[in-house]
Short mmCIF file of C-alpha atoms in Angstrom, two decimals:
data_model
loop_
_atom_site.label_atom_id
_atom_site.label_comp_id
_atom_site.label_asym_id
_atom_site.label_seq_id
_atom_site.Cartn_x
_atom_site.Cartn_y
_atom_site.Cartn_z
CA MET A 1 -2.60 0.59 2.10
CA ASN A 2 -3.54 1.85 -1.15
CA ALA A 3 -1.61 0.89 0.62
CA ALA A 4 -3.36 1.57 0.61
CA TRP A 5 -4.97 2.71 -3.72
CA THR A 6 -2.37 0.79 -3.25
CA LYS A 7 -1.34 -0.08 1.42
CA LYS A 8 -2.18 0.48 4.28
CA ILE A 9 -0.05 -1.49 1.95
CA SER A 10 2.42 -3.21 0.96
CA ILE A 11 3.45 -3.80 2.19
CA LEU A 12 2.99 -1.87 0.38
CA LEU A 13 3.75 -3.01 -1.91
CA ILE A 14 4.24 -3.59 -4.71
CA GLY A 15 6.97 -4.84 -6.94
CA LEU A 16 9.49 -2.80 -5.10
CA MET A 17 13.08 -3.59 -5.64
CA VAL A 18 16.10 -3.25 -7.88
CA LEU A 19 18.37 -0.51 -9.24
CA MET A 20 21.17 0.46 -11.46
CA ALA A 21 24.08 1.37 -9.22
CA GLY A 22 25.54 3.83 -11.70
CA CYS A 23 22.29 5.88 -11.84
CA ASN A 24 22.62 7.40 -8.40
CA PHE A 25 20.77 10.70 -8.61
CA SER A 26 23.70 12.81 -7.37
CA GLY A 27 24.53 10.29 -4.66
CA LYS A 28 27.59 8.07 -4.34
CA SER A 29 28.19 5.51 -7.05
CA SER A 30 28.10 1.88 -6.02
CA THR A 31 30.13 0.73 -8.99
CA GLU A 32 33.77 1.29 -9.89
CA PRO A 33 34.97 2.99 -13.10
CA ALA A 34 33.87 1.28 -16.30
CA GLU A 35 37.20 -0.30 -17.15
CA ASN A 36 37.13 -2.38 -13.94
CA LYS A 37 33.37 -2.93 -13.88
CA GLU A 38 33.10 -6.59 -14.84
CA GLY A 39 35.94 -7.78 -12.65
CA ASP A 40 34.64 -5.87 -9.67
CA LYS A 41 31.12 -7.24 -10.19
CA GLN A 42 32.40 -10.80 -10.16
CA ALA A 43 34.46 -10.15 -7.06
CA GLU A 44 31.54 -8.52 -5.28
CA GLN A 45 29.19 -11.38 -6.01
CA ALA A 46 31.76 -13.88 -4.82
CA GLU A 47 32.89 -12.03 -1.69
CA GLY A 48 30.00 -9.67 -0.88
CA LYS A 49 29.78 -5.90 -1.19
CA SER A 50 32.55 -3.74 0.16
CA GLU A 51 30.27 -0.69 0.50
CA ASN A 52 27.02 -0.46 2.44
CA VAL A 53 25.14 0.87 -0.59
CA LEU A 54 21.81 -0.75 -1.44
CA ASN A 55 20.30 -0.61 -4.91
CA LEU A 56 16.57 -1.29 -5.25
CA SER A 57 13.77 -0.44 -7.65
CA LEU A 58 10.18 0.75 -7.73
CA ASP A 59 7.82 -0.77 -10.28
CA ASN A 60 6.05 2.53 -10.97
CA ASP A 61 6.52 6.27 -10.67
CA ILE A 62 6.27 7.98 -7.27
CA PRO A 63 2.94 9.84 -7.13
CA ASP A 64 3.44 12.12 -4.09
CA LEU A 65 5.72 12.36 -1.03
CA ASN A 66 3.44 14.78 0.79
CA GLN A 67 2.20 12.48 3.55
CA VAL A 68 -1.03 14.46 3.85
CA LYS A 69 -1.89 13.84 0.20
CA THR A 70 -0.35 10.49 -0.67
CA THR A 71 -2.34 7.26 -0.75
CA ASP A 72 -0.19 4.77 -2.64
CA ALA A 73 2.17 1.97 -1.66
CA ILE A 74 5.10 3.27 -3.71
CA SER A 75 5.17 6.67 -2.01
CA PHE A 76 4.67 4.86 1.30
CA ALA A 77 7.73 2.70 0.57
CA VAL A 78 9.88 5.80 0.32
CA LEU A 79 8.34 7.71 3.23
CA ASN A 80 8.56 4.73 5.58
CA ASN A 81 12.35 4.93 5.40
CA VAL A 82 12.84 8.67 5.74
CA MET A 83 10.14 9.31 8.35
CA GLU A 84 9.06 7.67 11.59
CA GLY A 85 5.97 7.61 13.76
CA LEU A 86 5.44 7.00 17.45
CA TYR A 87 5.90 3.28 16.77
CA ARG A 88 7.58 1.27 13.98
CA LEU A 89 6.74 -2.28 12.89
CA ASP A 90 9.52 -4.80 13.55
CA GLU A 91 10.49 -7.89 11.56
CA ASN A 92 7.55 -9.77 13.13
CA ASN A 93 5.11 -6.99 12.19
CA GLU A 94 4.72 -5.99 15.81
CA PRO A 95 4.72 -2.27 16.73
CA GLN A 96 7.83 -1.27 18.70
CA PRO A 97 8.65 2.09 20.34
CA ALA A 98 10.14 4.55 17.86
CA MET A 99 9.66 8.31 18.39
CA ALA A 100 7.75 7.30 21.51
CA GLU A 101 9.65 5.71 24.36
CA SER A 102 6.52 4.29 26.00
CA TYR A 103 2.77 4.63 26.34
CA GLU A 104 0.01 4.12 28.90
CA LYS A 105 -3.54 3.05 28.09
CA SER A 106 -6.59 3.80 30.22
CA GLU A 107 -8.61 0.93 31.66
CA ASP A 108 -11.46 1.53 29.22
CA GLY A 109 -9.02 1.36 26.29
CA LEU A 110 -9.97 4.82 25.04
CA THR A 111 -7.07 7.04 26.12
CA TYR A 112 -3.43 6.63 25.10
CA THR A 113 -0.68 8.71 26.70
CA PHE A 114 2.58 8.64 24.74
CA THR A 115 5.93 9.71 26.18
CA LEU A 116 8.45 10.75 23.54
CA ARG A 117 12.13 9.87 23.68
CA GLU A 118 14.86 12.25 24.71
CA GLY A 119 17.16 13.44 21.94
CA ILE A 120 14.88 12.83 18.94
CA LYS A 121 15.58 15.35 16.17
CA TRP A 122 14.59 16.44 12.72
CA SER A 123 17.26 16.26 10.04
CA ASN A 124 17.95 19.99 10.50
CA GLY A 125 18.66 19.49 14.20
CA ASP A 126 15.32 20.77 15.54
CA PRO A 127 13.79 18.61 18.29
CA VAL A 128 10.81 16.41 17.43
CA THR A 129 8.02 17.35 19.83
CA ALA A 130 4.55 16.16 20.74
CA ASN A 131 3.15 19.18 18.90
CA ASP A 132 4.71 17.90 15.65
CA PHE A 133 2.37 14.92 15.85
CA LYS A 134 -0.67 16.98 16.76
CA TYR A 135 0.05 19.45 13.94
CA SER A 136 0.48 16.68 11.37
CA TRP A 137 -2.66 14.82 12.37
CA LEU A 138 -4.80 17.96 12.44
CA ARG A 139 -3.37 19.06 9.10
CA SER A 140 -4.59 15.81 7.55
CA MET A 141 -8.00 16.15 9.19
CA HIS A 142 -8.53 19.84 8.42
CA PRO A 143 -11.48 20.37 6.06
CA ASP A 144 -9.48 22.92 4.05
CA THR A 145 -6.60 20.49 3.59
CA ALA A 146 -8.80 17.46 2.94
CA GLY A 147 -6.05 14.96 3.62
CA ALA A 148 -6.35 11.99 1.28
CA TYR A 149 -5.90 9.49 4.11
CA ALA A 150 -7.60 11.51 6.84
CA SER A 151 -10.06 8.68 7.44
CA ILE A 152 -7.36 6.56 9.08
CA LEU A 153 -7.25 9.30 11.73
CA THR A 154 -10.87 10.41 11.86
CA ASP A 155 -12.25 6.88 12.10
CA TYR A 156 -10.44 6.40 15.41
CA ILE A 157 -9.64 9.73 17.10
CA LYS A 158 -12.52 11.31 19.01
CA GLY A 159 -13.85 14.46 17.39
CA GLY A 160 -11.82 13.93 14.24
CA ALA A 161 -14.71 13.04 11.95
CA GLU A 162 -16.77 16.04 13.07
CA PHE A 163 -13.82 18.41 12.59
CA ALA A 164 -13.01 17.00 9.15
CA ALA A 165 -16.64 17.42 8.09
CA GLY A 166 -16.66 21.06 9.21
CA GLU A 167 -19.19 20.27 11.93
CA ALA A 168 -16.92 21.05 14.90
CA GLU A 169 -14.02 23.30 15.82
CA VAL A 170 -10.46 22.04 16.10
CA ASP A 171 -10.71 22.03 19.91
CA ALA A 172 -13.19 19.15 19.64
CA VAL A 173 -10.44 16.82 18.41
CA ALA A 174 -9.19 14.80 21.38
CA ILE A 175 -5.44 15.29 20.88
CA GLU A 176 -3.70 17.00 23.79
CA VAL A 177 -0.09 18.16 24.04
CA LYS A 178 0.71 18.22 27.75
CA ASP A 179 4.32 19.21 27.12
CA ASP A 180 7.00 18.67 24.47
CA LYS A 181 7.34 15.02 25.44
CA THR A 182 3.75 14.05 26.26
CA LEU A 183 0.94 13.41 23.78
CA VAL A 184 -2.53 12.29 24.89
CA VAL A 185 -5.05 10.85 22.42
CA GLU A 186 -8.65 9.81 23.10
CA LEU A 187 -10.31 7.31 20.75
CA VAL A 188 -13.89 6.92 19.57
CA GLN A 189 -13.97 3.28 20.65
CA PRO A 190 -11.40 0.76 21.93
CA THR A 191 -9.12 -0.09 19.01
CA PRO A 192 -6.83 -3.08 19.65
CA PHE A 193 -4.62 -2.25 16.65
CA PHE A 194 -4.14 1.45 17.44
CA LEU A 195 -0.44 1.13 18.24
CA GLY A 196 0.06 -0.37 14.80
CA LEU A 197 -1.74 2.60 13.27
CA THR A 198 0.81 4.97 14.79
CA ALA A 199 3.44 3.30 12.59
CA PHE A 200 1.46 4.25 9.47
CA VAL A 201 2.48 7.08 7.14
CA THR A 202 -0.45 9.38 7.95
CA TYR A 203 0.53 9.27 11.63
CA PHE A 204 4.06 10.54 10.96
CA PRO A 205 4.90 13.97 12.44
CA LEU A 206 5.47 17.24 10.58
CA ASN A 207 7.52 20.27 11.61
CA GLU A 208 5.01 23.12 11.49
CA LYS A 209 7.58 25.89 11.00
CA PHE A 210 9.27 24.07 8.13
CA VAL A 211 6.01 23.18 6.37
CA SER A 212 4.82 26.79 6.64
CA GLU A 213 8.09 28.09 5.20
CA GLN A 214 7.88 25.72 2.24
CA GLY A 215 4.29 26.61 1.42
CA ASP A 216 3.11 25.10 -1.87
CA LYS A 217 6.62 23.77 -2.53
CA PHE A 218 6.46 21.36 0.42
CA ALA A 219 7.48 17.80 -0.54
CA LEU A 220 7.98 18.61 -4.22
CA THR A 221 11.77 18.17 -4.02
CA HIS A 222 14.14 16.33 -1.69
CA ASP A 223 15.15 19.55 0.08
CA ALA A 224 11.51 20.58 0.61
CA ILE A 225 10.99 17.77 3.14
CA LEU A 226 12.27 17.53 6.71
CA TYR A 227 13.14 14.01 7.87
CA ASN A 228 13.08 12.19 11.20
CA GLY A 229 13.59 8.59 10.01
CA PRO A 230 16.63 6.38 9.40
CA PHE A 231 17.45 8.05 6.06
CA ILE A 232 17.18 11.39 4.28
CA LEU A 233 16.52 11.97 0.60
CA THR A 234 19.42 13.42 -1.37
CA ASP A 235 17.60 13.32 -4.71
CA TYR A 236 14.00 12.81 -5.82
CA ASP A 237 12.40 12.61 -9.24
CA GLN A 238 8.85 11.26 -9.50
CA ALA A 239 9.51 9.49 -12.79
CA LYS A 240 13.08 8.33 -12.10
CA GLY A 241 13.38 7.49 -8.40
CA VAL A 242 15.14 8.54 -5.22
CA SER A 243 18.51 8.40 -3.50
CA MET A 244 18.83 8.30 0.29
CA ASP A 245 21.70 8.77 2.72
CA LYS A 246 21.85 7.68 6.34
CA ASN A 247 20.30 10.29 8.64
CA GLN A 248 23.02 11.41 11.04
CA GLU A 249 20.41 13.04 13.30
CA TYR A 250 18.35 9.84 13.69
CA TRP A 251 17.98 8.76 17.31
CA ASP A 252 18.86 5.12 16.56
CA LYS A 253 21.48 5.69 13.87
CA GLU A 254 23.72 3.03 15.43
CA SER A 255 21.21 0.42 14.22
CA VAL A 256 21.37 1.73 10.65
CA ALA A 257 24.16 0.06 8.68
CA LEU A 258 23.42 1.32 5.18
CA GLU A 259 25.18 4.48 4.08
CA GLN A 260 23.15 4.96 0.92
CA VAL A 261 20.03 3.58 -0.75
CA ASN A 262 19.04 4.07 -4.38
CA MET A 263 15.53 3.28 -5.62
CA LYS A 264 15.05 3.68 -9.35
CA VAL A 265 11.71 3.50 -11.18
CA ILE A 266 11.87 0.44 -13.45
CA LYS A 267 8.48 -0.55 -14.83
CA GLU A 268 9.58 -3.51 -16.95
CA GLN A 269 10.49 -6.57 -14.90
CA SER A 270 12.68 -7.89 -17.70
CA THR A 271 14.82 -4.75 -17.49
CA ALA A 272 15.11 -5.13 -13.74
CA LEU A 273 16.13 -8.78 -14.08
CA ASN A 274 18.86 -7.89 -16.57
CA LEU A 275 20.25 -5.32 -14.14
CA TYR A 276 20.17 -7.86 -11.32
CA GLU A 277 22.01 -10.40 -13.44
CA ALA A 278 24.60 -7.73 -14.27
CA GLY A 279 25.29 -7.30 -10.56
CA GLU A 280 23.85 -3.79 -10.50
CA LEU A 281 20.76 -4.65 -8.46
CA ASP A 282 20.42 -6.28 -5.06
CA LYS A 283 16.86 -7.59 -5.24
CA VAL A 284 14.47 -8.15 -8.14
CA TYR A 285 10.89 -9.32 -8.37
CA LEU A 286 10.24 -11.91 -11.06
CA SER A 287 7.63 -11.99 -13.77
CA SER A 288 5.70 -15.20 -14.40
CA ALA A 289 7.87 -15.94 -17.42
CA ASP A 290 10.99 -16.04 -15.28
CA VAL A 291 9.85 -17.91 -12.16
CA ASP A 292 10.38 -21.43 -13.50
CA SER A 293 13.88 -20.55 -14.71
CA TYR A 294 14.98 -19.34 -11.29
CA LYS A 295 12.93 -21.31 -8.76
CA ASP A 296 15.84 -23.66 -8.02
CA SER A 297 18.31 -20.81 -7.49
CA PRO A 298 19.58 -20.31 -3.91
CA GLU A 299 18.73 -16.63 -4.40
CA PHE A 300 15.05 -17.39 -5.12
CA ASN A 301 12.39 -16.72 -2.49
CA THR A 302 8.76 -15.70 -2.07
CA GLU A 303 6.83 -13.35 0.17
CA THR A 304 3.16 -12.65 0.76
CA GLU A 305 1.33 -9.42 1.35
CA PHE A 306 -2.12 -8.49 2.61
CA ARG A 307 -2.98 -7.05 -0.77
CA THR A 308 -5.91 -8.00 -2.98
CA TYR A 309 -6.21 -7.28 -6.69
CA PHE A 310 -9.74 -6.99 -8.00
CA ILE A 311 -11.87 -5.55 -10.77
CA GLN A 312 -13.57 -2.37 -9.63
CA PHE A 313 -16.82 -2.07 -11.57
CA ASN A 314 -18.06 1.50 -11.81
CA LEU A 315 -21.74 1.12 -11.01
CA GLY A 316 -22.35 4.72 -12.01
CA LYS A 317 -21.43 3.95 -15.63
CA GLU A 318 -23.24 2.05 -18.34
CA PRO A 319 -23.82 -0.86 -18.68
CA PHE A 320 -23.33 -1.77 -15.02
CA GLN A 321 -26.78 -0.73 -13.89
CA ASN A 322 -27.76 -3.98 -15.59
CA LYS A 323 -27.19 -6.67 -12.97
CA ASN A 324 -26.90 -9.49 -15.51
CA ILE A 325 -24.10 -7.77 -17.43
CA LEU A 326 -22.35 -6.99 -14.15
CA LYS A 327 -22.53 -10.53 -12.80
CA ALA A 328 -21.48 -12.00 -16.16
CA LEU A 329 -18.25 -10.02 -16.06
CA GLN A 330 -17.71 -10.98 -12.41
CA LEU A 331 -18.09 -14.71 -13.08
CA GLY A 332 -16.59 -14.84 -16.57
CA TYR A 333 -12.91 -15.38 -15.75
CA ASP A 334 -10.92 -17.93 -13.73
CA PRO A 335 -8.55 -16.53 -11.05
CA GLU A 336 -6.83 -19.93 -10.82
CA VAL A 337 -5.68 -19.63 -14.44
CA LEU A 338 -4.50 -16.09 -13.78
CA THR A 339 -2.34 -17.06 -10.80
CA SER A 340 -1.00 -20.43 -11.96
CA VAL A 341 -0.41 -19.70 -15.65
CA VAL A 342 -0.18 -15.94 -16.16
CA LEU A 343 1.34 -14.66 -12.92
CA ASN A 344 3.06 -17.81 -11.63
CA ASN A 345 4.68 -15.80 -8.83
CA GLY A 346 3.22 -17.18 -5.62
CA SER A 347 -0.03 -15.21 -5.79
CA GLU A 348 -3.21 -17.03 -4.75
CA PRO A 349 -6.54 -16.97 -6.63
CA ALA A 350 -9.04 -14.71 -4.87
CA TYR A 351 -12.60 -15.85 -4.29
CA GLY A 352 -13.23 -13.13 -1.72
CA LEU A 353 -12.03 -9.62 -0.94
CA ILE A 354 -10.19 -10.01 2.37
CA ALA A 355 -6.57 -11.20 2.10
CA SER A 356 -5.97 -14.86 2.85
CA ASP A 357 -4.03 -14.60 6.13
CA MET A 358 -5.75 -11.58 7.65
CA ALA A 359 -6.80 -11.97 11.27
CA GLY A 360 -10.27 -13.21 12.09
CA VAL A 361 -11.23 -14.40 15.56
CA GLU A 362 -10.23 -17.18 17.98
CA GLY A 363 -6.99 -17.93 16.15
CA LYS A 364 -8.62 -18.41 12.74
CA SER A 365 -8.07 -16.14 9.76
CA PHE A 366 -10.96 -14.26 8.21
CA ARG A 367 -10.70 -16.42 5.06
CA GLU A 368 -10.71 -19.66 7.07
CA ILE A 369 -13.97 -18.61 8.69
CA GLN A 370 -15.62 -17.23 5.56
CA GLY A 371 -14.38 -19.58 2.85
CA ASP A 372 -14.99 -18.76 -0.81
CA VAL A 373 -17.67 -16.21 -1.69
CA ILE A 374 -17.42 -15.93 -5.49
CA LYS A 375 -16.39 -18.79 -7.80
CA PRO A 376 -16.00 -18.58 -11.60
CA ASP A 377 -18.76 -20.09 -13.69
CA ALA A 378 -18.28 -19.65 -17.45
CA GLU A 379 -21.58 -21.28 -18.39
CA LYS A 380 -23.63 -19.13 -16.04
CA ALA A 381 -21.65 -16.03 -17.06
CA LYS A 382 -22.50 -16.63 -20.73
CA GLU A 383 -26.17 -17.09 -19.88
CA LEU A 384 -26.24 -13.88 -17.83
CA TRP A 385 -24.41 -11.93 -20.54
CA GLU A 386 -26.89 -12.97 -23.23
CA LYS A 387 -29.81 -12.11 -20.97
CA GLY A 388 -28.29 -8.71 -20.21
CA VAL A 389 -27.70 -7.97 -23.89
CA GLU A 390 -31.32 -8.86 -24.62
CA GLU A 391 -32.50 -6.51 -21.87
CA LEU A 392 -30.31 -3.67 -23.14
CA GLY A 393 -31.20 -4.27 -26.77
CA LYS A 394 -27.56 -4.04 -27.79
CA THR A 395 -24.11 -5.41 -27.04
CA PRO A 396 -22.36 -2.91 -24.76
CA GLU A 397 -18.80 -1.75 -25.30
CA ILE A 398 -16.50 -2.57 -22.39
CA GLU A 399 -13.23 -0.79 -21.56
CA LEU A 400 -10.84 -1.91 -18.80
CA LEU A 401 -8.51 0.62 -17.15
CA ILE A 402 -5.09 -0.76 -16.12
CA SER A 403 -1.66 0.54 -15.07
CA ASP A 404 1.28 0.30 -17.45
CA ASP A 405 3.51 -2.04 -15.42
CA THR A 406 4.20 -5.62 -16.54
CA VAL A 407 1.84 -7.40 -14.12
CA SER A 408 -1.07 -5.06 -14.82
CA LYS A 409 -0.65 -5.42 -18.57
CA ASP A 410 -0.49 -9.21 -18.26
CA THR A 411 -3.65 -9.17 -16.13
CA GLY A 412 -5.46 -6.99 -18.66
CA THR A 413 -4.50 -9.29 -21.53
CA PHE A 414 -5.68 -12.29 -19.49
CA LEU A 415 -9.09 -10.72 -18.91
CA GLN A 416 -9.41 -9.89 -22.59
CA SER A 417 -8.75 -13.54 -23.41
CA GLU A 418 -11.12 -14.91 -20.76
CA TYR A 419 -14.00 -12.68 -21.79
CA LYS A 420 -13.45 -13.55 -25.44
CA LYS A 421 -13.44 -17.27 -24.66
CA ASN A 422 -16.26 -17.35 -22.12
CA LEU A 423 -18.55 -14.52 -23.22
CA GLY A 424 -17.62 -14.11 -26.86
CA ILE A 425 -16.86 -10.41 -26.44
CA ASP A 426 -13.91 -8.13 -27.15
CA ILE A 427 -13.03 -5.64 -24.44
CA SER A 428 -10.58 -2.77 -24.96
CA LEU A 429 -7.74 -1.79 -22.61
CA ASP A 430 -7.03 1.75 -21.42
CA THR A 431 -3.39 1.52 -20.29
CA GLN A 432 -2.14 4.45 -18.20
CA PRO A 433 0.85 5.24 -15.97
CA TYR A 434 0.17 4.31 -12.36
CA SER A 435 -0.35 7.91 -11.17
CA ALA A 436 -2.64 8.64 -14.10
CA ARG A 437 -4.73 5.54 -13.36
CA LEU A 438 -5.18 6.68 -9.77
CA ASP A 439 -6.20 10.13 -11.00
CA SER A 440 -8.70 8.63 -13.46
CA MET A 441 -10.29 6.58 -10.71
CA ARG A 442 -10.48 9.56 -8.34
CA ALA A 443 -12.18 11.53 -11.10
CA ASP A 444 -14.64 8.65 -11.70
CA ASP A 445 -13.40 8.61 -15.30
CA TYR A 446 -13.43 4.88 -15.99
CA GLN A 447 -15.84 2.05 -16.72
CA MET A 448 -14.08 -0.83 -14.97
CA ALA A 449 -10.52 -1.05 -13.67
CA VAL A 450 -7.96 -3.47 -12.29
CA ASN A 451 -7.47 -2.08 -8.81
CA ARG A 452 -5.68 -3.17 -5.67
CA TRP A 453 -5.87 -2.51 -1.98
CA GLY A 454 -3.07 -3.22 0.44
CA ALA A 455 -4.06 -3.53 4.08
CA ASP A 456 -3.14 -0.65 6.36
CA TYR A 457 -3.49 -2.85 9.45
CA ASN A 458 -4.30 -6.46 10.29
CA ASP A 459 -8.08 -6.32 10.34
CA ALA A 460 -10.79 -6.83 7.71
CA MET A 461 -12.10 -3.34 8.38
CA THR A 462 -9.15 -1.96 6.40
CA TYR A 463 -10.90 -3.29 3.27
CA LEU A 464 -14.58 -3.16 4.05
CA ASN A 465 -14.82 0.44 5.24
CA LEU A 466 -13.78 1.62 1.75
CA TRP A 467 -17.33 1.23 0.44
CA ALA A 468 -19.28 2.03 3.60
CA ASN A 469 -19.51 5.75 2.97
CA PRO A 470 -19.22 7.79 -0.25
CA SER A 471 -17.38 10.48 1.76
CA ASN A 472 -14.46 8.09 2.26
CA PRO A 473 -11.59 9.48 0.11
CA PHE A 474 -10.96 5.98 -1.25
CA PHE A 475 -14.57 5.29 -2.14
CA ARG A 476 -14.59 4.01 -5.73
CA GLY A 477 -17.16 2.42 -8.00
CA ASN A 478 -20.34 4.16 -6.76
CA TYR A 479 -21.49 1.14 -4.74
CA VAL A 480 -24.25 2.20 -2.35
CA ASN A 481 -26.09 -0.30 -0.16
CA GLU A 482 -27.61 0.82 3.14
CA LYS A 483 -27.46 -2.65 4.65
CA TYR A 484 -23.75 -2.89 3.83
CA LYS A 485 -23.13 0.53 5.34
CA GLU A 486 -25.04 -0.44 8.49
CA LEU A 487 -23.07 -3.69 8.90
CA VAL A 488 -19.67 -2.01 8.56
CA ASN A 489 -20.49 0.98 10.75
CA SER A 490 -22.01 -1.26 13.41
CA ALA A 491 -18.93 -3.49 13.37
CA ALA A 492 -16.73 -0.43 13.90
CA GLU A 493 -18.52 0.28 17.17
CA ASP A 494 -18.83 -3.33 18.33
CA ALA A 495 -16.49 -4.27 21.20
CA ASP A 496 -17.45 -7.96 21.06
CA ASP A 497 -14.98 -9.78 18.79
CA GLN A 498 -17.37 -12.53 17.71
CA SER A 499 -20.29 -10.23 17.00
CA ARG A 500 -18.02 -7.82 15.17
CA ILE A 501 -16.48 -10.44 12.89
CA GLU A 502 -19.92 -11.83 12.01
CA LYS A 503 -20.96 -8.40 10.75
CA LEU A 504 -17.81 -8.09 8.66
CA LEU A 505 -18.28 -11.57 7.22
CA GLU A 506 -21.81 -10.67 6.16
CA ALA A 507 -20.61 -7.38 4.68
CA GLU A 508 -18.01 -9.10 2.51
CA LYS A 509 -20.61 -11.52 1.17
CA LEU A 510 -23.01 -8.69 0.42
CA ILE A 511 -20.67 -6.47 -1.59
CA LEU A 512 -19.49 -9.42 -3.68
CA GLU A 513 -22.94 -10.88 -4.25
CA ASP A 514 -24.03 -7.42 -5.38
CA GLY A 515 -21.32 -7.57 -8.04
CA ALA A 516 -19.48 -4.39 -7.04
CA LEU A 517 -16.10 -6.12 -7.27
CA GLY A 518 -14.51 -8.99 -9.15
CA PRO A 519 -11.81 -10.68 -7.01
CA LEU A 520 -8.64 -11.52 -8.96
CA TYR A 521 -5.81 -12.59 -6.65
CA TYR A 522 -4.13 -12.25 -3.29
CA ASP A 523 -0.71 -10.86 -4.00
CA GLY A 524 2.32 -13.09 -3.71
CA LEU A 525 5.76 -12.17 -4.93
CA SER A 526 8.65 -14.24 -6.20
CA PHE A 527 12.03 -12.59 -6.11
CA LEU A 528 15.78 -12.98 -6.28
CA GLN A 529 17.95 -11.45 -3.59
CA LYS A 530 21.72 -11.27 -3.42
CA PRO A 531 23.19 -13.35 -0.58
CA TYR A 532 25.11 -10.38 0.79
CA LEU A 533 21.86 -8.44 1.42
CA LYS A 534 20.70 -9.11 4.99
CA GLY A 535 18.07 -7.68 7.31
CA LEU A 536 15.72 -6.21 4.71
CA VAL A 537 12.26 -6.34 6.30
CA THR A 538 8.99 -6.44 4.37
CA HIS A 539 5.55 -6.17 5.94
CA PRO A 540 2.34 -7.79 4.63
CA TYR A 541 0.41 -4.63 5.57
CA GLY A 542 1.12 -0.98 6.19
CA ALA A 543 4.18 0.63 4.59
CA SER A 544 6.93 -1.60 3.25
CA PRO A 545 9.83 -2.31 2.88
CA ASP A 546 11.74 -1.29 6.01
CA LEU A 547 15.44 -0.69 5.38
CA LYS A 548 16.42 0.39 8.89
CA TRP A 549 18.05 -2.95 9.71
CA ALA A 550 19.25 -3.86 6.21
CA THR A 551 22.93 -4.32 5.49
CA VAL A 552 25.06 -5.17 2.49
CA GLN A 553 27.75 -7.42 3.95
#
């Protein structure tokens, strides 16, 4: 999740939560009139909230709520609460029946037959049908639409890749609607995590009639989206945030306690913390500067996500064709200093690409099996840098692209300091809004960038397939290695767990030893949460958070 470039996520996520109750985007206010504000705040914090209104925040703007186009964890965080797939992840990250009531799997593991629930509806009262899923999935795959996350469909559904490439007709895609309640899907190879994929944003349904009526306006405003999840949007502004109300047409509305949710874009963590302290926010993620001050608070907690931050070196740009320069920048900083001193939020230093707790084989995580791949070495980095400069005949200029949120800016400043100390060089920072950074990377308009990938599902393939094929919509950095491609593609077709994981282990080593990426940290988050907020579920992969079961008591 980028999360996606930000996912599958996630869990999207993200520094995702806090909000000013008074700024409710045409929704209901969760504060009383100003003259009673302070007294009411104190009473609420002492006795709990009297209204089931939840106020959260997003740490960056919302790039796109068109599920066919969106690729980022922040958009996923919104969509996950207003839409729903065949299955939904529960509090234990296990897929549970949602739009689907049940499924059957063929003995060879290739064919899934889903039976949809009775009484499931869109927010306008139309029934949700099996064709809504087929239409949505094909819309993402269609070569004319070029869905940004189509690969999470085409990698697994038979005929999808050929259709998306324009090499086959739509009838070749193995998605069959037997009737309004029955959807049959045939896979390319057995995929143990396929049920979990059906909980992912790209697998959500779309109402064909509604989408056609909206045309180019689809998903640009809150009333240009049709909803089938626990909530509906009542207001939406990319730069300001969203407001949601409980969806009265939702099949499981009895499980939804919240009447309203507000998510406001707040990029500065210090601003969010001030709002939390004022009683106007229900959860806030902490910056490194604030962790020590609050770590003994009963409201303090931590959570982990399957999300890795790393430097994406653009191998198509100078000076990164020079291997010595590339490796010097990869080895010339210390992730331990970044996590313990700069971030100080529960994140772990990364010496590999795959997140620390991601599944491996035989009960061991991928990281347990692999161990560290890349370790910092300032002395060697300096030696490589000087050799590279000699080969180039000049000292190259280096520019690092970062997002404009607090954590990204702190990370950029840290790398400036490390490179100055260890290599004796000054690098410049190109600081852009989150959406703009994503656009710059898509356009290949950067030299090196602080990037992140959140897992879409609990398997190392969610990371490693990003660089296996330049046609992947998330392919960044111009890394091309035929052996790497062969390892990843072979692993995708390998039904033997041990053989498959060995190929993925080798692939991770190869891409890092080639210097395509510079691991920074595995994301951990420290936060404060009001004691009256219960049942808010976050997932380490896929789309997160999940507010279906949350309540303000």
